[in-house]
Amino acid sequence: MTDKSSEYADRLSDLLDDMESDGVDSVNMMMSWIAGYVEGVTGDSPDTEFFWQFEDKSIVIGFEDGLHEGTIVRLH
C-alpha cells in the first residue's frame, strides 16, 4: 500500500469508528454502498458478477434473489 493509500485507509478507519460511536452501523453502510456500486456496474443483468482482483486474492460479488424481500449480496 502506498503512503497516500495508507493515509486514506487510516482516515476511513477513523470515520468508521466515528460512525459506530454515533450509533451508525458502519458495516451495513459500507456494504450498501458496495451493493449500489456493483448494481451500477452490472446493470440490470442479474446473472452478471462483479470481479475484483487484488495482489493474491479475488472478490466476486453477485446478486441472488433471497428468502427475504429485496436482494441479497453474496461475497466469495
C-alpha positions as protocol buffer text, in pm:
chain_id: "A"
residue {
  index: 1
  type: MET
  ca { x: 0 y: 0 z: 0 }
}
residue {
  index: 2
  type: THR
  ca { x: 136 y: 342 z: -90 }
}
residue {
  index: 3
  type: ASP
  ca { x: 175 y: 616 z: 170 }
}
residue {
  index: 4
  type: LYS
  ca { x: -124 y: 801 z: 24 }
}
residue {
  index: 5
  type: SER
  ca { x: -338 y: 485 z: 24 }
}
residue {
  index: 6
  type: SER
  ca { x: -237 y: 416 z: 381 }
}
residue {
  index: 7
  type: GLU
  ca { x: -335 y: 771 z: 478 }
}
residue {
  index: 8
  type: TYR
  ca { x: -680 y: 726 z: 322 }
}
residue {
  index: 9
  type: ALA
  ca { x: -720 y: 386 z: 489 }
}
residue {
  index: 10
  type: ASP
  ca { x: -645 y: 547 z: 826 }
}
residue {
  index: 11
  type: ARG
  ca { x: -895 y: 828 z: 758 }
}
residue {
  index: 12
  type: LEU
  ca { x: -1162 y: 577 z: 655 }
}
residue {
  index: 13
  type: SER
  ca { x: -1096 y: 372 z: 967 }
}
residue {
  index: 14
  type: ASP
  ca { x: -1137 y: 683 z: 1182 }
}
residue {
  index: 15
  type: LEU
  ca { x: -1461 y: 771 z: 1001 }
}
residue {
  index: 16
  type: LEU
  ca { x: -1599 y: 420 z: 1054 }
}
residue {
  index: 17
  type: ASP
  ca { x: -1507 y: 440 z: 1423 }
}
residue {
  index: 18
  type: ASP
  ca { x: -1686 y: 777 z: 1448 }
}
residue {
  index: 19
  type: MET
  ca { x: -1994 y: 629 z: 1281 }
}
residue {
  index: 20
  type: GLU
  ca { x: -2002 y: 338 z: 1524 }
}
residue {
  index: 21
  type: SER
  ca { x: -1967 y: 571 z: 1825 }
}
residue {
  index: 22
  type: ASP
  ca { x: -2265 y: 770 z: 1689 }
}
residue {
  index: 23
  type: GLY
  ca { x: -2474 y: 453 z: 1668 }
}
residue {
  index: 24
  type: VAL
  ca { x: -2448 y: 407 z: 1290 }
}
residue {
  index: 25
  type: ASP
  ca { x: -2390 y: 53 z: 1158 }
}
residue {
  index: 26
  type: SER
  ca { x: -2077 y: 127 z: 953 }
}
residue {
  index: 27
  type: VAL
  ca { x: -2053 y: -225 z: 807 }
}
residue {
  index: 28
  type: ASN
  ca { x: -2410 y: -206 z: 678 }
}
residue {
  index: 29
  type: MET
  ca { x: -2340 y: 137 z: 530 }
}
residue {
  index: 30
  type: MET
  ca { x: -2025 y: 13 z: 353 }
}
residue {
  index: 31
  type: MET
  ca { x: -2200 y: -298 z: 221 }
}
residue {
  index: 32
  type: SER
  ca { x: -2495 y: -91 z: 99 }
}
residue {
  index: 33
  type: TRP
  ca { x: -2255 y: 138 z: -86 }
}
residue {
  index: 34
  type: ILE
  ca { x: -2073 y: -161 z: -238 }
}
residue {
  index: 35
  type: ALA
  ca { x: -2406 y: -318 z: -341 }
}
residue {
  index: 36
  type: GLY
  ca { x: -2508 y: 8 z: -510 }
}
residue {
  index: 37
  type: TYR
  ca { x: -2174 y: 27 z: -689 }
}
residue {
  index: 38
  type: VAL
  ca { x: -2198 y: -333 z: -811 }
}
residue {
  index: 39
  type: GLU
  ca { x: -2557 y: -275 z: -927 }
}
residue {
  index: 40
  type: GLY
  ca { x: -2438 y: 26 z: -1125 }
}
residue {
  index: 41
  type: VAL
  ca { x: -2154 y: -170 z: -1285 }
}
residue {
  index: 42
  type: THR
  ca { x: -2353 y: -483 z: -1367 }
}
residue {
  index: 43
  type: GLY
  ca { x: -2672 y: -305 z: -1476 }
}
residue {
  index: 44
  type: ASP
  ca { x: -2998 y: -495 z: -1490 }
}
residue {
  index: 45
  type: SER
  ca { x: -2836 y: -830 z: -1565 }
}
residue {
  index: 46
  type: PRO
  ca { x: -2898 y: -1046 z: -1254 }
}
residue {
  index: 47
  type: ASP
  ca { x: -2658 y: -1318 z: -1372 }
}
residue {
  index: 48
  type: THR
  ca { x: -2363 y: -1081 z: -1401 }
}
residue {
  index: 49
  type: GLU
  ca { x: -2100 y: -1090 z: -1128 }
}
residue {
  index: 50
  type: PHE
  ca { x: -1850 y: -821 z: -1034 }
}
residue {
  index: 51
  type: PHE
  ca { x: -1491 y: -944 z: -1009 }
}
residue {
  index: 52
  type: TRP
  ca { x: -1211 y: -753 z: -833 }
}
residue {
  index: 53
  type: GLN
  ca { x: -853 y: -883 z: -837 }
}
residue {
  index: 54
  type: PHE
  ca { x: -611 y: -796 z: -556 }
}
residue {
  index: 55
  type: GLU
  ca { x: -246 y: -900 z: -547 }
}
residue {
  index: 56
  type: ASP
  ca { x: -309 y: -1258 z: -437 }
}
residue {
  index: 57
  type: LYS
  ca { x: -684 y: -1267 z: -373 }
}
residue {
  index: 58
  type: SER
  ca { x: -1007 y: -1202 z: -559 }
}
residue {
  index: 59
  type: ILE
  ca { x: -1353 y: -1084 z: -464 }
}
residue {
  index: 60
  type: VAL
  ca { x: -1656 y: -1193 z: -664 }
}
residue {
  index: 61
  type: ILE
  ca { x: -1986 y: -1021 z: -591 }
}
residue {
  index: 62
  type: GLY
  ca { x: -2314 y: -1134 z: -743 }
}
residue {
  index: 63
  type: PHE
  ca { x: -2679 y: -1072 z: -664 }
}
residue {
  index: 64
  type: GLU
  ca { x: -2923 y: -1350 z: -585 }
}
residue {
  index: 65
  type: ASP
  ca { x: -3291 y: -1349 z: -508 }
}
residue {
  index: 66
  type: GLY
  ca { x: -3307 y: -1419 z: -138 }
}
residue {
  index: 67
  type: LEU
  ca { x: -3550 y: -1563 z: 105 }
}
residue {
  index: 68
  type: HIS
  ca { x: -3620 y: -1212 z: 230 }
}
residue {
  index: 69
  type: GLU
  ca { x: -3766 y: -919 z: 48 }
}
residue {
  index: 70
  type: GLY
  ca { x: -3514 y: -744 z: -172 }
}
residue {
  index: 71
  type: THR
  ca { x: -3177 y: -862 z: -288 }
}
residue {
  index: 72
  type: ILE
  ca { x: -2903 y: -1047 z: -102 }
}
residue {
  index: 73
  type: VAL
  ca { x: -2538 y: -984 z: -186 }
}
residue {
  index: 74
  type: ARG
  ca { x: -2305 y: -1284 z: -162 }
}
residue {
  index: 75
  type: LEU
  ca { x: -1927 y: -1240 z: -134 }
}
residue {
  index: 76
  type: HIS
  ca { x: -1683 y: -1519 z: -221 }
}
